[in-house]
């Protein structure tokens, strides 16, 4: 995203949401890498949840992470 990320309205919304809730991250690093969350099941279950950040501050839904984690079936040994 580089500099174009700073001109996106959603990025500023996410920044102010985090600031109002008291988030005070360390702001270290290069700051241009978007993140993601994956929930991967055991054995052949594969990926149960995939969330890739589309813009800075894009958050994954906690209920969807918990729902995906509950679907993980133990692998028989």
CSV table of N, CA and C in Angstrom, one decimal:
chain,number,residue,atom,x,y,z
A,1,UNK,N,0.8,-1.2,0.0
A,1,UNK,CA,0.0,0.0,0.0
A,1,UNK,C,0.9,1.3,0.0
A,2,UNK,N,2.0,1.2,0.6
A,2,UNK,CA,2.9,2.3,0.7
A,2,UNK,C,2.2,3.6,1.0
A,3,UNK,N,2.4,4.7,0.4
A,3,UNK,CA,1.9,6.0,0.7
A,3,UNK,C,0.4,6.1,0.4
A,4,UNK,N,-0.1,5.3,-0.6
A,4,UNK,CA,-1.5,5.4,-0.9
A,4,UNK,C,-2.4,5.0,0.2
A,5,UNK,N,-1.8,4.2,1.1
A,5,UNK,CA,-2.6,3.7,2.3
A,5,UNK,C,-3.0,4.9,3.2
A,6,UNK,N,-2.2,5.9,3.2
A,6,UNK,CA,-2.4,7.0,4.1
A,6,UNK,C,-3.5,7.9,3.6
A,7,UNK,N,-3.9,7.8,2.4
A,7,UNK,CA,-4.9,8.6,1.8
A,7,UNK,C,-6.3,7.9,1.7
A,8,UNK,N,-6.3,6.7,2.2
A,8,UNK,CA,-7.6,6.0,2.2
A,8,UNK,C,-8.4,6.3,3.5
A,9,UNK,N,-9.7,6.6,3.3
A,9,UNK,CA,-10.6,7.0,4.4
A,9,UNK,C,-10.7,5.9,5.4
A,10,UNK,N,-10.7,4.6,5.0
A,10,UNK,CA,-10.9,3.5,5.9
A,10,UNK,C,-9.7,3.4,6.9
A,11,UNK,N,-8.5,3.7,6.4
A,11,UNK,CA,-7.3,3.6,7.2
A,11,UNK,C,-7.4,4.7,8.3
A,12,UNK,N,-7.9,5.8,8.0
A,12,UNK,CA,-8.0,6.9,9.0
A,12,UNK,C,-9.1,6.5,10.0
A,13,UNK,N,-10.2,5.9,9.6
A,13,UNK,CA,-11.2,5.4,10.5
A,13,UNK,C,-10.6,4.4,11.4
A,14,UNK,N,-9.9,3.4,10.9
A,14,UNK,CA,-9.3,2.4,11.8
A,14,UNK,C,-8.3,3.0,12.8
A,15,UNK,N,-7.5,4.0,12.3
A,15,UNK,CA,-6.6,4.7,13.2
A,15,UNK,C,-7.3,5.3,14.4
A,16,UNK,N,-8.3,6.1,14.1
A,16,UNK,CA,-9.1,6.8,15.2
A,16,UNK,C,-9.8,5.8,16.1
A,17,UNK,N,-10.3,4.7,15.5
A,17,UNK,CA,-11.0,3.7,16.3
A,17,UNK,C,-10.0,3.1,17.3
A,18,UNK,N,-8.8,2.8,16.9
A,18,UNK,CA,-7.7,2.2,17.7
A,18,UNK,C,-7.3,3.3,18.8
A,19,UNK,N,-7.1,4.5,18.3
A,19,UNK,CA,-6.7,5.6,19.2
A,19,UNK,C,-7.7,5.8,20.4
A,20,UNK,N,-9.0,5.9,20.0
A,20,UNK,CA,-10.0,6.1,21.0
A,20,UNK,C,-10.1,4.9,22.0
A,21,UNK,N,-9.8,3.7,21.6
A,21,UNK,CA,-9.9,2.6,22.5
A,21,UNK,C,-8.6,2.4,23.3
A,22,UNK,N,-7.7,3.3,23.1
A,22,UNK,CA,-6.5,3.3,24.0
A,22,UNK,C,-5.3,2.4,23.4
A,23,UNK,N,-5.4,2.0,22.2
A,23,UNK,CA,-4.3,1.2,21.6
A,23,UNK,C,-3.1,2.0,21.5
A,24,UNK,N,-1.9,1.5,22.0
A,24,UNK,CA,-0.7,2.3,21.9
A,24,UNK,C,0.5,1.4,21.4
A,25,UNK,N,0.3,0.8,20.3
A,25,UNK,CA,1.3,-0.1,19.7
A,25,UNK,C,2.7,0.6,19.7
A,26,UNK,N,3.7,-0.2,19.4
A,26,UNK,CA,5.1,0.3,19.5
A,26,UNK,C,5.5,1.2,18.2
A,27,UNK,N,4.8,1.1,17.1
A,27,UNK,CA,5.1,1.8,15.9
A,27,UNK,C,6.5,1.6,15.4
A,28,UNK,N,7.1,0.5,15.8
A,28,UNK,CA,8.4,0.1,15.2
A,28,UNK,C,8.3,-0.7,14.0
A,29,UNK,N,9.3,-0.8,13.2
A,29,UNK,CA,9.2,-1.6,12.0
A,29,UNK,C,9.0,-0.7,10.7
A,30,UNK,N,8.9,-1.4,9.6
A,30,UNK,CA,8.8,-0.6,8.4
A,30,UNK,C,7.3,-0.1,8.1
A,31,UNK,N,6.3,-0.8,8.7
A,31,UNK,CA,5.0,-0.3,8.7
A,31,UNK,C,4.2,-0.4,7.4
A,32,UNK,N,4.7,-1.2,6.4
A,32,UNK,CA,4.0,-1.3,5.1
A,32,UNK,C,3.5,-2.7,4.9
A,33,UNK,N,3.6,-3.6,5.9
A,33,UNK,CA,3.2,-5.0,5.7
A,33,UNK,C,1.8,-5.2,6.3
A,34,UNK,N,0.9,-5.6,5.5
A,34,UNK,CA,-0.4,-5.9,6.0
A,34,UNK,C,-0.4,-7.3,6.6
A,35,UNK,N,-1.2,-7.6,7.6
A,35,UNK,CA,-1.2,-8.9,8.3
A,35,UNK,C,-2.4,-9.7,7.9
A,36,UNK,N,-2.6,-10.8,8.7
A,36,UNK,CA,-3.7,-11.7,8.5
A,36,UNK,C,-3.9,-12.7,9.6
A,37,UNK,N,-5.0,-13.4,9.6
A,37,UNK,CA,-5.2,-14.4,10.6
A,37,UNK,C,-5.7,-15.7,9.9
A,38,UNK,N,-5.1,-16.8,10.3
A,38,UNK,CA,-5.5,-18.1,9.7
A,38,UNK,C,-5.8,-19.0,10.8
A,39,UNK,N,-6.9,-19.8,10.7
A,39,UNK,CA,-7.2,-20.9,11.6
A,39,UNK,C,-7.1,-22.2,10.8
A,40,UNK,N,-6.2,-23.0,11.1
A,40,UNK,CA,-5.9,-24.2,10.3
A,40,UNK,C,-6.3,-25.5,11.1
A,41,UNK,N,-7.1,-26.3,10.6
A,41,UNK,CA,-7.5,-27.5,11.2
A,41,UNK,C,-6.5,-28.6,11.2
A,42,UNK,N,-6.7,-29.7,12.0
A,42,UNK,CA,-5.8,-30.8,12.1
A,42,UNK,C,-5.9,-31.7,10.9
A,43,UNK,N,-4.8,-32.3,10.5
A,43,UNK,CA,-4.8,-33.3,9.4
A,43,UNK,C,-5.2,-32.7,8.1
A,44,UNK,N,-6.3,-33.3,7.5
A,44,UNK,CA,-6.7,-32.9,6.2
A,44,UNK,C,-7.8,-31.8,6.2
A,45,UNK,N,-8.1,-31.3,7.4
A,45,UNK,CA,-9.2,-30.3,7.5
A,45,UNK,C,-8.8,-29.0,6.7
A,46,UNK,N,-7.6,-28.7,6.7
A,46,UNK,CA,-7.2,-27.5,5.9
A,46,UNK,C,-7.5,-26.2,6.6
A,47,UNK,N,-7.6,-25.1,5.8
A,47,UNK,CA,-7.8,-23.8,6.4
A,47,UNK,C,-9.3,-23.6,6.7
A,48,UNK,N,-9.6,-23.3,7.9
A,48,UNK,CA,-11.0,-23.1,8.4
A,48,UNK,C,-11.4,-21.6,8.4
A,49,UNK,N,-10.4,-20.8,8.5
A,49,UNK,CA,-10.7,-19.3,8.5
A,49,UNK,C,-9.5,-18.6,7.9
A,50,UNK,N,-9.7,-17.7,7.0
A,50,UNK,CA,-8.6,-16.9,6.4
A,50,UNK,C,-9.1,-15.4,6.4
A,51,UNK,N,-8.3,-14.6,7.0
A,51,UNK,CA,-8.6,-13.1,7.0
A,51,UNK,C,-7.3,-12.4,6.7
A,52,UNK,N,-7.4,-11.7,5.5
A,52,UNK,CA,-6.2,-10.9,5.1
A,52,UNK,C,-6.6,-9.5,5.2
A,53,UNK,N,-5.7,-8.7,5.8
A,53,UNK,CA,-5.9,-7.3,5.9
A,53,UNK,C,-6.0,-6.7,4.5
A,54,UNK,N,-7.0,-5.9,4.3
A,54,UNK,CA,-7.1,-5.2,3.0
A,54,UNK,C,-6.6,-3.8,3.1
A,55,UNK,N,-6.6,-3.2,4.3
A,55,UNK,CA,-6.0,-1.9,4.5
A,55,UNK,C,-5.5,-1.9,6.0
A,56,UNK,N,-4.7,-1.0,6.3
A,56,UNK,CA,-4.1,-0.9,7.7
A,56,UNK,C,-5.2,-0.8,8.7
A,57,UNK,N,-5.1,-1.7,9.7
A,57,UNK,CA,-6.1,-1.6,10.8
A,57,UNK,C,-7.3,-2.5,10.6
A,58,UNK,N,-7.4,-3.2,9.5
A,58,UNK,CA,-8.6,-4.0,9.2
A,58,UNK,C,-8.5,-5.2,10.2
A,59,UNK,N,-9.6,-5.3,11.0
A,59,UNK,CA,-9.6,-6.3,12.1
A,59,UNK,C,-10.4,-7.6,11.7
A,60,UNK,N,-10.0,-8.7,12.2
A,60,UNK,CA,-10.8,-9.9,12.0
A,60,UNK,C,-11.9,-10.0,13.1
A,61,UNK,N,-13.0,-10.6,12.8
A,61,UNK,CA,-14.1,-10.7,13.8
A,61,UNK,C,-13.7,-11.8,14.8
A,62,UNK,N,-13.7,-11.5,16.1
A,62,UNK,CA,-13.4,-12.4,17.1
A,62,UNK,C,-14.4,-13.6,17.1
A,63,UNK,N,-15.7,-13.4,17.0
A,63,UNK,CA,-16.6,-14.5,17.0
A,63,UNK,C,-16.4,-15.5,15.8
A,64,UNK,N,-15.9,-15.0,14.7
A,64,UNK,CA,-15.6,-15.9,13.6
A,64,UNK,C,-14.4,-16.7,13.8
A,65,UNK,N,-13.4,-16.1,14.5
A,65,UNK,CA,-12.2,-16.9,14.9
A,65,UNK,C,-12.6,-18.0,15.9
A,66,UNK,N,-13.4,-17.7,16.9
A,66,UNK,CA,-13.8,-18.7,17.9
A,66,UNK,C,-14.7,-19.8,17.2
A,67,UNK,N,-15.5,-19.4,16.3
A,67,UNK,CA,-16.4,-20.4,15.6
A,67,UNK,C,-15.5,-21.3,14.8
A,68,UNK,N,-14.5,-20.8,14.1
A,68,UNK,CA,-13.6,-21.6,13.3
A,68,UNK,C,-12.8,-22.5,14.2
A,69,UNK,N,-12.3,-22.0,15.3
A,69,UNK,CA,-11.5,-22.8,16.3
A,69,UNK,C,-12.3,-24.0,16.8
A,70,UNK,N,-13.6,-23.8,17.0
A,70,UNK,CA,-14.5,-24.8,17.6
A,70,UNK,C,-14.7,-26.0,16.5
A,71,UNK,N,-14.4,-25.7,15.3
A,71,UNK,CA,-14.6,-26.7,14.2
A,71,UNK,C,-13.4,-27.6,14.1
A,72,UNK,N,-12.3,-27.3,14.8
A,72,UNK,CA,-11.1,-28.1,14.7
A,72,UNK,C,-11.4,-29.5,15.4
A,73,UNK,N,-11.1,-30.5,14.6
A,73,UNK,CA,-11.3,-31.9,15.1
A,73,UNK,C,-10.0,-32.5,15.4
A,74,UNK,N,-9.9,-33.1,16.6
A,74,UNK,CA,-8.6,-33.7,17.0
A,74,UNK,C,-8.2,-34.8,16.0
A,75,UNK,N,-6.9,-34.9,15.7
A,75,UNK,CA,-6.4,-35.9,14.7
A,75,UNK,C,-6.2,-37.2,15.5
A,76,UNK,N,-6.7,-38.3,14.9
A,76,UNK,CA,-6.5,-39.6,15.6
A,76,UNK,C,-5.1,-40.0,15.3
A,77,UNK,N,-4.4,-40.5,16.4
A,77,UNK,CA,-3.0,-41.0,16.2
A,77,UNK,C,-2.9,-42.4,16.1
